[in-house]
GROMACS .gro file of C-alpha atoms in nm:
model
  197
    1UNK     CA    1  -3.956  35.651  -2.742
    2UNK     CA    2  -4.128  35.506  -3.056
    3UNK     CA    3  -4.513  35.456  -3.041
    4UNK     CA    4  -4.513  35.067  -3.176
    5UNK     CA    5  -4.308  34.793  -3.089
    6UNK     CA    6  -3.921  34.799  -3.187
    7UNK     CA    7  -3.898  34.423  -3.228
    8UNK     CA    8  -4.153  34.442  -3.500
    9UNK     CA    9  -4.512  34.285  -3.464
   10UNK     CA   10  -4.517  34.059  -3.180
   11UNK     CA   11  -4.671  33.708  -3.242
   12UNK     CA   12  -4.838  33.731  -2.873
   13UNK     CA   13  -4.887  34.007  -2.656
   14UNK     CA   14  -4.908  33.985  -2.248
   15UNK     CA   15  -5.002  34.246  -1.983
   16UNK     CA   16  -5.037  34.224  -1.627
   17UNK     CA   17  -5.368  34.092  -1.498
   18UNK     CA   18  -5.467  34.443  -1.312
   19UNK     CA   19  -5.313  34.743  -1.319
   20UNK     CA   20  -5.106  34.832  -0.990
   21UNK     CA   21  -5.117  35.152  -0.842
   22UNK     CA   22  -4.769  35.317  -0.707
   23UNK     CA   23  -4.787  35.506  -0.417
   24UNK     CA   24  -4.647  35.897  -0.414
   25UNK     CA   25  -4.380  35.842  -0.172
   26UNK     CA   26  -4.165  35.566   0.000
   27UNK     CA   27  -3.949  35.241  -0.119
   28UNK     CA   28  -4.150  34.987  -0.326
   29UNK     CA   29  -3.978  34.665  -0.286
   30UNK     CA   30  -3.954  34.442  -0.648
   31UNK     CA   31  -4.299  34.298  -0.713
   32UNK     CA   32  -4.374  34.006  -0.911
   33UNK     CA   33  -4.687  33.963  -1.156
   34UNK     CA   34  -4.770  33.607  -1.326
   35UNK     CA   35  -4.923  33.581  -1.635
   36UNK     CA   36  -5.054  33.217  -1.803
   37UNK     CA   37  -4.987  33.233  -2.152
   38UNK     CA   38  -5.169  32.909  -2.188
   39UNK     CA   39  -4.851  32.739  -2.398
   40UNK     CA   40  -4.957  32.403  -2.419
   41UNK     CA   41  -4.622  32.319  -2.648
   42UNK     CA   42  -4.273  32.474  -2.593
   43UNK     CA   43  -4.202  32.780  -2.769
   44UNK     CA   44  -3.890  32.977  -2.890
   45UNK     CA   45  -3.846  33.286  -2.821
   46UNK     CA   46  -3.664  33.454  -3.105
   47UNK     CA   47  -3.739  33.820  -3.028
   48UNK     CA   48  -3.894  33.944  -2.663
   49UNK     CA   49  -3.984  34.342  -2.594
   50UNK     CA   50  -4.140  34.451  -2.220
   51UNK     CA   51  -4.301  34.806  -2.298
   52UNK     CA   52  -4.367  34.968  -1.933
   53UNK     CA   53  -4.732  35.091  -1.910
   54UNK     CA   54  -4.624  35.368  -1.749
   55UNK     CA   55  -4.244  35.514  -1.790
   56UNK     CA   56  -4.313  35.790  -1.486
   57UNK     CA   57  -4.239  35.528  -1.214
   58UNK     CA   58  -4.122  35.231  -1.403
   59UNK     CA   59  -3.791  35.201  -1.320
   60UNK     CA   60  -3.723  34.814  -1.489
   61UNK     CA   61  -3.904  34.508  -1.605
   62UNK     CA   62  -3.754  34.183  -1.607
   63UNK     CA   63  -3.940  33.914  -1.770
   64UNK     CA   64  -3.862  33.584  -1.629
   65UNK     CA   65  -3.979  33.216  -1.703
   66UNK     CA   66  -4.137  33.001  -1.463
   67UNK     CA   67  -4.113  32.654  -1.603
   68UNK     CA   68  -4.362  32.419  -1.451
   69UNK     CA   69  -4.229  32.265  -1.107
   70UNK     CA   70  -3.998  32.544  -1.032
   71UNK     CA   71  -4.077  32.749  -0.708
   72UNK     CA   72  -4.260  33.027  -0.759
   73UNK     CA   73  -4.044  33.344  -0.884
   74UNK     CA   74  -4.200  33.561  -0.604
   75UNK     CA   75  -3.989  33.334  -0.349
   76UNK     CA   76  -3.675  33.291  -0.531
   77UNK     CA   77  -3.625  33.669  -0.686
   78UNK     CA   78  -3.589  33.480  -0.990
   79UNK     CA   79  -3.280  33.308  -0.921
   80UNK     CA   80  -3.285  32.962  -1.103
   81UNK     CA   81  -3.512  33.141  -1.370
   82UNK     CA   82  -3.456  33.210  -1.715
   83UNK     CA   83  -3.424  33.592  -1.767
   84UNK     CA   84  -3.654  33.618  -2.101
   85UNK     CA   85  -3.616  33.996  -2.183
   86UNK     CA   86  -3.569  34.330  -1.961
   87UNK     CA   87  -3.655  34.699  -1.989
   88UNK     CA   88  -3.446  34.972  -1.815
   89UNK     CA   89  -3.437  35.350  -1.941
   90UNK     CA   90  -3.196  35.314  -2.262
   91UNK     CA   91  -3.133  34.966  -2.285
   92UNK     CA   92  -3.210  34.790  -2.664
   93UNK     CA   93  -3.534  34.527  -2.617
   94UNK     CA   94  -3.356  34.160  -2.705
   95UNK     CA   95  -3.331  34.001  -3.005
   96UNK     CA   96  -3.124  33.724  -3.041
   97UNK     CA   97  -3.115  33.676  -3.449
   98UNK     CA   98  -3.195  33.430  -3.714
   99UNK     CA   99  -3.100  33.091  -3.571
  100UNK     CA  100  -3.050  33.192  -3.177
  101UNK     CA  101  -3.362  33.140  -2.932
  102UNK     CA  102  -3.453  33.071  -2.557
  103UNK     CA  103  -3.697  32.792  -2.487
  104UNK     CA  104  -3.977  32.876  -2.288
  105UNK     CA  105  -4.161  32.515  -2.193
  106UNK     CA  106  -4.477  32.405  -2.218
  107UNK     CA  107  -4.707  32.499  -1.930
  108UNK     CA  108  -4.451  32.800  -1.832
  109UNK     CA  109  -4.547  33.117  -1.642
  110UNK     CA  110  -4.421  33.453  -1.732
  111UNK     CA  111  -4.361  33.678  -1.460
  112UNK     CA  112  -4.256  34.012  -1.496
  113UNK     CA  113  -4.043  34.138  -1.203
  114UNK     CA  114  -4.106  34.526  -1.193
  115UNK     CA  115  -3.918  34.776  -0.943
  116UNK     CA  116  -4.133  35.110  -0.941
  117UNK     CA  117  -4.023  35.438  -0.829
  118UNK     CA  118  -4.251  35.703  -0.665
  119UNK     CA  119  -4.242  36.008  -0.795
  120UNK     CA  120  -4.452  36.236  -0.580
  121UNK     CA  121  -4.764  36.194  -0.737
  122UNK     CA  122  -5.013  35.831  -0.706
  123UNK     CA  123  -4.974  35.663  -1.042
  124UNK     CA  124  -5.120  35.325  -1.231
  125UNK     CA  125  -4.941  35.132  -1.441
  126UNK     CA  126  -5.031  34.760  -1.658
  127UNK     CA  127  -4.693  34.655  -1.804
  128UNK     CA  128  -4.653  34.449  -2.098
  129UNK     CA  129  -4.419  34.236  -2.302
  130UNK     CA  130  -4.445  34.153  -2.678
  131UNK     CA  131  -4.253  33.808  -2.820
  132UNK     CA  132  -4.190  33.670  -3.144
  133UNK     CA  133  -4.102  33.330  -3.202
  134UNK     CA  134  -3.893  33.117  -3.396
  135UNK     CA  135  -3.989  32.782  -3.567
  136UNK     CA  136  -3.840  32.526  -3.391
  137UNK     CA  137  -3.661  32.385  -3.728
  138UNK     CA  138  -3.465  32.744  -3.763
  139UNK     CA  139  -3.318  32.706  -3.400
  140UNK     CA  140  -2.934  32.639  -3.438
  141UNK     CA  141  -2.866  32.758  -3.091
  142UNK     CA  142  -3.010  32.756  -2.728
  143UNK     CA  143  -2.996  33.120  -2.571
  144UNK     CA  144  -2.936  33.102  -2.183
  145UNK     CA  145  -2.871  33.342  -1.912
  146UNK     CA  146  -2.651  33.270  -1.629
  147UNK     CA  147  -2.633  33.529  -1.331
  148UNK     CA  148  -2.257  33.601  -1.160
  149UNK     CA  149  -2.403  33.771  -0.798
  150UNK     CA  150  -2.262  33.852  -0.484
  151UNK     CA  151  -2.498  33.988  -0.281
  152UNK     CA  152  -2.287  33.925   0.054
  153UNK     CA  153  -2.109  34.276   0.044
  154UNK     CA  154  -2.111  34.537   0.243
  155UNK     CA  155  -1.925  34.880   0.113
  156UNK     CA  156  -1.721  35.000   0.487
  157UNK     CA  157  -1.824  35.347   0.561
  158UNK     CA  158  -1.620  35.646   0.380
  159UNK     CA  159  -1.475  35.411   0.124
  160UNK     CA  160  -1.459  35.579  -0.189
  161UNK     CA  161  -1.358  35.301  -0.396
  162UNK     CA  162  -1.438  34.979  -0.253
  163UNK     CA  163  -1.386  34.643  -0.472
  164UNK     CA  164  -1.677  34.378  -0.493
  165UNK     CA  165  -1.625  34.052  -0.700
  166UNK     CA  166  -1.817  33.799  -0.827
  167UNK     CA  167  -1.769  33.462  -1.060
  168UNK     CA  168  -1.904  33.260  -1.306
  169UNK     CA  169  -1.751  32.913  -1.404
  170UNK     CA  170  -1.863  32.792  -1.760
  171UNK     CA  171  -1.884  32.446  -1.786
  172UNK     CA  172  -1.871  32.375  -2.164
  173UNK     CA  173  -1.765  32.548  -2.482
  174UNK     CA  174  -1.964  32.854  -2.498
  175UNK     CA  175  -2.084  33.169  -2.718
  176UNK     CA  176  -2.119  33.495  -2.547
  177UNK     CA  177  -2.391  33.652  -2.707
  178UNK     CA  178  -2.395  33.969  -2.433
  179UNK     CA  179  -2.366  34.117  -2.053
  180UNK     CA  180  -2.649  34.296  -1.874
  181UNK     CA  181  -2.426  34.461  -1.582
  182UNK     CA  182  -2.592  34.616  -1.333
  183UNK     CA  183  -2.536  34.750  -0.977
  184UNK     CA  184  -2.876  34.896  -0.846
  185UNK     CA  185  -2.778  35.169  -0.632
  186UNK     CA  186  -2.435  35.235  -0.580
  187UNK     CA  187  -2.131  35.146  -0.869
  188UNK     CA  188  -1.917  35.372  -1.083
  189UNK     CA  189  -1.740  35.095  -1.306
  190UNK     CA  190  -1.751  34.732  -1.443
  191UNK     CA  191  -1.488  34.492  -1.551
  192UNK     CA  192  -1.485  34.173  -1.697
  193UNK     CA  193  -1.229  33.881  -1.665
  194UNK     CA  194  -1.213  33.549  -1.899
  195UNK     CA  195  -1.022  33.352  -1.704
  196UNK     CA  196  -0.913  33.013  -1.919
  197UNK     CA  197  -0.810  32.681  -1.762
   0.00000   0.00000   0.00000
């Protein structure tokens, strides 16, 4: 892992209010930590890196926007949110390129979903994400992330290769800029199907 930030200097900089300590042991269920930037104009988000505080028990961030009047992200799991940026072990920080942005709106909450994992020993960690942004005159493009879930399934027992599906209609002409697959605990393979009217 590089010291500094991969997306370049950020333009702001965000942490967790306080750190939060992980226990040794047990099943942490996906916590939730809200963080006012204090936008008081929409901003585009050109560029968006979350750098775990500590990598010994973080297991992912996912930064999410909480626009003003949505419910809060703690009840919803983020469904309905924008996904802004996410870190997992491996996985590139997002940057969307000249021209390509997501619009975070004035008065917006960032919350950073975190899912730690004990690792025998008590641990702290304060999270943080770095963003640069995008003059509003340079944005050709909208970035937005749309979720295909099922989380109805339930794998019969000694199945070795059990099938789960889930869809995604597209309403309008659309670029795909990328897929974030991701099956928490169990999964061996994805595929993906365009299906075209």
């Amino acid at each position: 892992f590089i010291d500094g930030w991969s997306i370049g200097k950020p333009d702001a900089v965000f942490e967790m209010a306080e750190e939060y300590t992980a226990p040794a042991t047990g099943v942490i269920d996906y916590l939730h930590f809200a963080v006012d930037p204090g936008f008081t104009e929409d901003k585009w988000v050109q560029a968006a890196e979350c750098r775990p505080g500590n990598r010994a028990v973080v297991h992912h961030i996912v930064l999410l926007v909480q626009a003003p009047g949505d419910r809060p992200v703690r009840e919803t799991g983020g469904l309905g949110s924008e996904l802004l940026a996410t870190f997992a072990p491996g996985l590139p920080p997002t940057d969307f390129g000249d021209g390509l942005a997501k619009l975070v709106p004035a008065g917006s909450k960032l919350v950073l979903q975190v899912h730690y994992t004990p690792n025998g020993t008590e641990q702290t960690d304060r999270s943080r994400v770095g963003l640069v942004f995008a003059e509003p005159r340079s944005v050709h493009k909208r970035v937005r992330g749309q979720f295909a879930l099922n989380f109805q399934f339930r794998i019969p027992p000694g199945a070795n290769n059990h099938r789960v599906e889930a869809d995604h209609k597209v309403a309008q002409d659309t670029l795909l800029v990328s897929f974030f697959p991701h099956m928490h605990l169990r999964g061996k393979s994805f595929q993906f199907e365009a299906r075209y009217p």
